[in-house]
CSV table of C-alpha atoms in Angstrom, one decimal:
chain,number,residue,atom,x,y,z
A,1,MET,CA,-13.1,-16.8,5.2
A,2,SER,CA,-15.2,-14.8,7.6
A,3,LEU,CA,-15.2,-11.0,7.5
A,4,HIS,CA,-14.1,-11.2,11.1
A,5,LEU,CA,-10.5,-11.6,10.2
A,6,SER,CA,-8.3,-12.2,13.2
A,7,ARG,CA,-4.6,-12.0,13.4
A,8,ARG,CA,-4.6,-15.8,13.4
A,9,ASN,CA,-6.5,-15.8,10.1
A,10,LEU,CA,-4.0,-13.4,8.6
A,11,LEU,CA,-1.0,-15.5,9.7
A,12,ALA,CA,-2.6,-18.6,8.3
A,13,ALA,CA,-3.4,-16.9,5.0
A,14,SER,CA,0.1,-15.4,4.6
A,15,ALA,CA,1.6,-18.9,4.9
A,16,LEU,CA,-0.3,-20.2,1.8
A,17,LEU,CA,1.9,-18.7,-0.9
A,18,PRO,CA,5.4,-19.7,0.3
A,19,LEU,CA,4.2,-23.3,0.3
A,20,GLY,CA,4.1,-23.3,-3.5
A,21,PHE,CA,1.0,-21.6,-4.6
A,22,HIS,CA,1.2,-21.1,-8.4
A,23,LEU,CA,1.8,-17.5,-9.3
A,24,PRO,CA,0.4,-16.0,-12.5
A,25,ALA,CA,2.3,-13.4,-14.5
A,26,MET,CA,0.6,-10.5,-12.8
A,27,ALA,CA,2.2,-11.5,-9.5
A,28,ALA,CA,5.7,-11.7,-11.0
A,29,PRO,CA,8.4,-9.5,-9.4
A,30,VAL,CA,7.7,-5.8,-9.8
A,31,ASN,CA,9.5,-4.3,-12.8
A,32,GLY,CA,11.7,-1.3,-12.3
A,33,PRO,CA,13.5,0.8,-11.3
A,34,TYR,CA,11.5,3.7,-12.8
A,35,ARG,CA,13.2,6.9,-13.9
A,36,ILE,CA,11.2,10.0,-13.2
A,37,GLY,CA,13.5,12.8,-14.4
A,38,ALA,CA,16.3,13.0,-11.8
A,39,PHE,CA,14.4,10.6,-9.5
A,40,THR,CA,15.0,6.8,-9.4
A,41,VAL,CA,12.0,4.9,-7.9
A,42,THR,CA,12.7,1.3,-7.1
A,43,PRO,CA,9.9,-1.1,-6.0
A,44,LEU,CA,10.8,-3.3,-3.1
A,45,ARG,CA,8.8,-6.5,-2.9
A,46,ASP,CA,8.1,-7.4,0.7
A,47,GLY,CA,6.1,-10.5,-0.1
A,48,LEU,CA,2.8,-11.8,-1.6
A,49,PHE,CA,-0.5,-11.9,0.2
A,50,PRO,CA,-3.2,-14.5,-0.7
A,51,LEU,CA,-6.3,-12.3,-1.0
A,52,GLU,CA,-9.5,-14.3,-0.4
A,53,PRO,CA,-12.6,-13.1,-2.2
A,54,SER,CA,-14.3,-12.7,1.2
A,55,MET,CA,-11.8,-9.8,1.8
A,56,ILE,CA,-13.6,-8.0,-1.1
A,57,PRO,CA,-17.1,-9.2,-0.3
A,58,ALA,CA,-18.7,-8.3,-3.6
A,59,ALA,CA,-16.2,-10.7,-5.3
A,60,GLU,CA,-18.0,-13.6,-3.7
A,61,SER,CA,-20.2,-13.6,-6.8
A,62,GLN,CA,-20.4,-15.1,-10.2
A,63,ALA,CA,-18.7,-11.9,-11.5
A,64,GLY,CA,-15.9,-12.3,-9.1
A,65,GLN,CA,-15.4,-16.0,-10.0
A,66,THR,CA,-15.4,-15.2,-13.7
A,67,LEU,CA,-12.6,-12.6,-13.2
A,68,LEU,CA,-10.5,-14.9,-11.1
A,69,GLU,CA,-10.9,-17.7,-13.6
A,70,GLY,CA,-10.1,-15.4,-16.4
A,71,ALA,CA,-6.8,-14.6,-14.7
A,72,GLY,CA,-5.9,-18.3,-14.4
A,73,LEU,CA,-6.8,-18.5,-10.7
A,74,PRO,CA,-9.2,-20.8,-8.8
A,75,ALA,CA,-12.7,-19.4,-9.0
A,76,LYS,CA,-12.8,-19.1,-5.2
A,77,GLY,CA,-9.3,-17.7,-4.9
A,78,PRO,CA,-7.0,-16.7,-3.4
A,79,SER,CA,-5.3,-14.3,-5.7
A,80,PRO,CA,-1.6,-13.5,-4.8
A,81,GLU,CA,-1.3,-9.8,-4.4
A,82,PRO,CA,2.0,-7.9,-4.1
A,83,VAL,CA,3.0,-6.1,-0.9
A,84,ASN,CA,5.4,-3.4,-2.0
A,85,ALA,CA,7.4,-0.5,-0.6
A,86,PHE,CA,9.4,2.0,-2.7
A,87,LEU,CA,12.9,3.3,-2.5
A,88,ILE,CA,13.1,6.8,-3.9
A,89,ARG,CA,16.5,8.4,-4.7
A,90,ARG,CA,17.7,11.7,-6.1
A,91,GLY,CA,21.5,12.2,-6.0
A,92,GLU,CA,22.7,11.2,-2.6
A,93,ARG,CA,19.3,11.4,-0.9
A,94,HIS,CA,17.4,8.3,0.0
A,95,TRP,CA,13.7,8.2,0.9
A,96,LEU,CA,11.3,5.3,1.5
A,97,LEU,CA,7.6,5.2,0.8
A,98,ASP,CA,6.1,2.6,3.2
A,99,ALA,CA,8.1,-0.3,4.7
A,100,GLY,CA,6.2,-3.5,4.2
A,101,CYS,CA,4.9,-5.9,6.8
A,102,GLY,CA,8.0,-6.8,8.7
A,103,THR,CA,7.3,-9.8,10.9
A,104,VAL,CA,3.8,-8.7,11.7
A,105,LEU,CA,2.0,-11.0,9.3
A,106,GLY,CA,4.3,-14.0,9.8
A,107,PRO,CA,6.4,-16.0,7.2
A,108,GLY,CA,6.7,-15.0,3.6
A,109,PHE,CA,7.3,-11.3,4.3
A,110,ASP,CA,9.9,-9.0,5.9
A,111,ARG,CA,12.0,-8.7,2.7
A,112,VAL,CA,12.3,-4.9,2.4
A,113,THR,CA,15.6,-4.7,4.3
A,114,ALA,CA,17.2,-7.3,2.1
A,115,ALA,CA,15.8,-5.5,-1.0
A,116,LEU,CA,17.4,-2.3,0.2
A,117,ALA,CA,20.7,-4.1,0.8
A,118,ALA,CA,20.5,-5.4,-2.8
A,119,GLU,CA,20.3,-1.7,-3.9
A,120,GLY,CA,23.4,-0.9,-1.7
A,121,VAL,CA,21.3,1.0,0.8
A,122,ARG,CA,21.5,0.5,4.6
A,123,PRO,CA,18.6,1.3,6.9
A,124,GLU,CA,20.5,4.1,8.6
A,125,GLN,CA,20.9,5.8,5.2
A,126,ILE,CA,17.1,6.4,4.9
A,127,GLU,CA,16.4,10.0,5.9
A,128,THR,CA,12.6,10.1,5.6
A,129,ILE,CA,9.9,7.5,5.4
A,130,TRP,CA,6.6,8.7,4.0
A,131,LEU,CA,3.7,6.4,5.0
A,132,SER,CA,0.7,6.1,2.8
A,133,HIS,CA,-1.2,4.9,6.0
A,134,LEU,CA,-0.6,2.9,9.1
A,135,HIS,CA,-2.0,-0.5,8.2
A,136,ALA,CA,0.3,-3.4,9.2
A,137,ASP,CA,1.3,-4.3,5.7
A,138,HIS,CA,2.7,-0.8,5.2
A,139,ALA,CA,4.1,0.1,8.6
A,140,GLY,CA,5.0,-3.2,10.2
A,141,GLY,CA,8.4,-3.1,8.5
A,142,LEU,CA,9.3,-0.1,10.6
A,143,LEU,CA,9.7,-2.4,13.6
A,144,THR,CA,12.2,-5.0,14.5
A,145,PRO,CA,10.9,-8.3,15.9
A,146,ASP,CA,11.2,-6.9,19.4
A,147,ARG,CA,9.2,-3.8,18.3
A,148,LEU,CA,12.0,-1.3,18.3
A,149,ALA,CA,12.6,1.2,15.5
A,150,ARG,CA,14.3,-0.5,12.5
A,151,PHE,CA,15.4,2.8,10.8
A,152,ALA,CA,17.7,4.6,13.2
A,153,ASN,CA,17.8,8.0,11.5
A,154,ALA,CA,14.6,8.2,9.6
A,155,GLU,CA,11.8,10.7,10.2
A,156,LEU,CA,8.3,9.4,9.6
A,157,VAL,CA,5.9,11.6,7.7
A,158,LEU,CA,2.1,11.0,7.8
A,159,GLN,CA,-1.1,12.9,7.2
A,160,GLU,CA,-2.3,14.5,10.5
A,161,ARG,CA,-5.6,12.7,10.2
A,162,GLU,CA,-3.9,9.4,10.0
A,163,VAL,CA,-2.0,9.8,13.3
A,164,ALA,CA,-5.1,11.2,15.0
A,165,TYR,CA,-7.2,8.2,14.0
A,166,TRP,CA,-4.8,5.5,15.1
A,167,SER,CA,-4.1,7.3,18.4
A,168,ASP,CA,-7.8,7.6,19.3
A,169,ALA,CA,-8.9,5.1,22.0
A,170,ALA,CA,-12.6,5.7,21.0
A,171,ALA,CA,-11.8,4.9,17.4
A,172,ARG,CA,-10.1,1.6,18.4
A,173,ALA,CA,-13.0,0.6,20.6
A,174,SER,CA,-15.6,1.2,17.8
A,175,ALA,CA,-13.6,-0.1,14.9
A,176,PRO,CA,-14.9,-3.1,12.9
A,177,VAL,CA,-13.4,-6.4,13.9
A,178,PRO,CA,-11.1,-6.7,10.8
A,179,LEU,CA,-9.4,-3.4,11.8
A,180,SER,CA,-8.7,-4.3,15.4
A,181,PRO,CA,-5.3,-6.0,14.8
A,182,MET,CA,-4.2,-2.9,12.8
A,183,PHE,CA,-4.4,-0.6,15.8
A,184,GLU,CA,-1.9,-2.7,17.7
A,185,THR,CA,0.7,-2.3,15.0
A,186,ALA,CA,0.0,1.3,14.3
A,187,GLN,CA,0.3,2.3,17.9
A,188,ALA,CA,3.5,0.3,18.3
A,189,VAL,CA,5.0,2.2,15.3
A,190,LEU,CA,4.1,5.6,16.8
A,191,ALA,CA,5.6,4.5,20.1
A,192,ALA,CA,8.8,3.4,18.5
A,193,TYR,CA,9.4,6.7,16.7
A,194,PRO,CA,8.1,9.2,19.4
A,195,ASP,CA,10.4,12.1,18.5
A,196,ARG,CA,10.6,11.5,14.8
A,197,ILE,CA,7.1,11.9,13.5
A,198,ARG,CA,6.1,14.8,11.3
A,199,HIS,CA,2.5,15.6,10.4
A,200,VAL,CA,1.4,17.0,7.1
A,201,SER,CA,-2.1,18.1,6.0
A,202,GLY,CA,-3.5,18.0,2.5
A,203,GLU,CA,-1.5,18.3,-0.6
A,204,ALA,CA,1.8,19.1,1.1
A,205,GLU,CA,5.3,19.2,-0.4
A,206,LEU,CA,7.3,16.3,1.0
A,207,ALA,CA,10.5,17.2,-0.9
A,208,PRO,CA,11.2,19.2,-4.0
A,209,GLY,CA,9.3,17.5,-6.8
A,210,ILE,CA,7.4,15.2,-4.4
A,211,HIS,CA,3.9,15.9,-3.1
A,212,ALA,CA,1.4,14.2,-0.8
A,213,LEU,CA,-2.0,13.5,-2.4
A,214,PRO,CA,-4.7,12.9,0.2
A,215,LEU,CA,-6.8,9.8,-0.8
A,216,PRO,CA,-9.1,9.3,2.2
A,217,GLY,CA,-11.6,6.4,2.7
A,218,HIS,CA,-9.3,3.4,3.1
A,219,THR,CA,-8.1,5.1,6.2
A,220,PRO,CA,-8.9,8.7,7.2
A,221,GLY,CA,-5.3,9.9,6.4
A,222,HIS,CA,-4.6,7.5,3.5
A,223,MET,CA,-2.4,9.3,0.9
A,224,GLY,CA,-0.6,8.8,-2.3
A,225,VAL,CA,2.7,10.4,-3.4
A,226,LEU,CA,3.1,12.2,-6.7
A,227,ILE,CA,6.6,12.4,-8.0
A,228,ALA,CA,7.3,14.9,-10.8
A,229,ASP,CA,10.3,16.2,-12.7
A,230,GLY,CA,9.4,18.3,-15.7
A,231,SER,CA,6.9,16.4,-17.7
A,232,ASN,CA,7.8,13.1,-16.1
A,233,ARG,CA,5.3,12.0,-13.4
A,234,LEU,CA,4.5,9.0,-11.3
A,235,LEU,CA,1.7,8.6,-8.9
A,236,ILE,CA,2.2,5.9,-6.2
A,237,TRP,CA,-1.3,5.6,-5.0
A,238,GLY,CA,-1.1,3.4,-1.9
A,239,ASP,CA,-4.1,1.2,-1.5
A,240,ILE,CA,-6.4,2.6,-4.1
A,241,VAL,CA,-6.7,-1.0,-5.3
A,242,HIS,CA,-5.9,-4.2,-3.5
A,243,SER,CA,-6.7,-6.4,-6.4
A,244,ARG,CA,-6.1,-5.3,-10.0
A,245,ILE,CA,-8.1,-8.3,-11.2
A,246,LEU,CA,-11.2,-7.5,-9.2
A,247,GLN,CA,-11.3,-3.7,-8.4
A,248,MET,CA,-10.2,-2.2,-11.7
A,249,PRO,CA,-13.3,-3.4,-13.6
A,250,HIS,CA,-15.4,-2.9,-10.4
A,251,PRO,CA,-14.2,0.2,-8.6
A,252,ASP,CA,-17.2,0.1,-6.3
A,253,TRP,CA,-16.0,-3.2,-4.8
A,254,THR,CA,-14.5,-2.4,-1.4
A,255,VAL,CA,-12.2,-4.3,1.0
A,256,ILE,CA,-13.0,-5.3,4.6
A,257,TRP,CA,-10.2,-3.0,5.8
A,258,ASP,CA,-11.7,0.2,4.5
A,259,THR,CA,-12.5,2.6,7.4
A,260,ASP,CA,-15.1,4.4,5.3
A,261,PRO,CA,-16.1,2.2,2.4
A,262,ALA,CA,-18.4,4.8,0.8
A,263,GLU,CA,-15.6,7.4,0.8
A,264,ALA,CA,-13.1,4.8,-0.4
A,265,ILE,CA,-15.3,4.3,-3.5
A,266,ILE,CA,-15.6,8.0,-4.2
A,267,THR,CA,-11.8,8.5,-3.8
A,268,ARG,CA,-11.0,5.5,-6.0
A,269,ARG,CA,-13.2,6.7,-8.9
A,270,ARG,CA,-11.9,10.2,-8.5
A,271,ILE,CA,-8.2,9.2,-8.7
A,272,LEU,CA,-8.8,6.7,-11.5
A,273,ASP,CA,-10.6,9.4,-13.5
A,274,ARG,CA,-7.8,11.9,-12.9
A,275,ALA,CA,-5.2,9.3,-13.9
A,276,ALA,CA,-7.1,8.5,-17.1
A,277,VAL,CA,-7.7,12.2,-18.0
A,278,ASP,CA,-4.2,13.4,-17.1
A,279,GLY,CA,-2.3,10.4,-18.6
A,280,LEU,CA,-0.6,9.8,-15.2
A,281,ARG,CA,1.7,6.8,-14.9
A,282,VAL,CA,0.6,5.0,-11.7
A,283,THR,CA,1.7,2.2,-9.4
A,284,GLY,CA,0.8,1.1,-5.9
A,285,MET,CA,1.6,-1.1,-3.0
A,286,HIS,CA,-0.5,-4.0,-4.4
A,287,LEU,CA,0.3,-3.7,-8.1
A,288,ALA,CA,3.0,-5.8,-9.8
A,289,THR,CA,3.8,-3.2,-12.4
A,290,SER,CA,3.2,0.4,-13.4
A,291,GLY,CA,1.1,1.8,-16.2
A,292,ARG,CA,-1.5,4.2,-17.4
A,293,ILE,CA,-5.2,4.1,-16.7
A,294,GLU,CA,-7.9,3.8,-19.4
A,295,ARG,CA,-11.7,3.7,-18.9
A,296,ALA,CA,-13.2,0.3,-19.9
A,297,ASP,CA,-17.0,0.0,-19.9
A,298,THR,CA,-18.1,1.0,-16.3
A,299,GLY,CA,-14.6,0.4,-14.9
A,300,TYR,CA,-11.0,0.9,-15.8
A,301,THR,CA,-8.0,-1.0,-17.0
A,302,LEU,CA,-4.2,-0.6,-16.4
A,303,ILE,CA,-2.3,-0.4,-19.6
């Protein structure tokens, strides 16, 4: 697949898995919920995206083929990668971290609302939605098919740099081709919640026990969320990795959607090192499980 990934390419790719693509164990439904002290964190599977090696260009190599084959996948892919959002609860409070694709990427997605219903939660009960960033597979689920706000009472919270970037006409005009479709969704989301957007900057407290952790590079305002209650901690790291198979052993392998690939590499290595040293439990929007990070040769592994 060309690096010039159009919306049509995305829709075509997203249709592959529902047609019966064999899913290895790593793509099985996310385990959970996770208990972090008084917090309950429930992964919500929005769908599976068939990641082509061309979307991680360095994976179009013998090393990439070997990793894919070792995972029981075709040497030339695709690898089915989870698209997750997370419901976070404490007492009677309900928060959401990201919202999945909605209908933006076509069939096979838009399952977050049903996953919430299975947890006994209605969209209007969500008081705040923290967004790791404004890419379509994280923010598209904030919109109904007619591009209205899906969450009637929720405030959106994003890093200030994230809102500034996706609102910038010059940034859109100069963006690499793979990022062009993302601007359309990001701007539609900002337009649908005009009076319900709050900016934070840096390592801000989002709620008692929950902090934003800036992780720039994938996008300028990309962030993770660290949930802590006593000694119990969970880092939900957004898009630090898009493929556990390919990027954990090769943290210098970037995706075509990175706004600043060099910064994304620095950030990924920094947070993987921190997780390994601090013993942090981690999960993410494209991980099928949670675990702890250990160094392995020149890369890392999720235990």
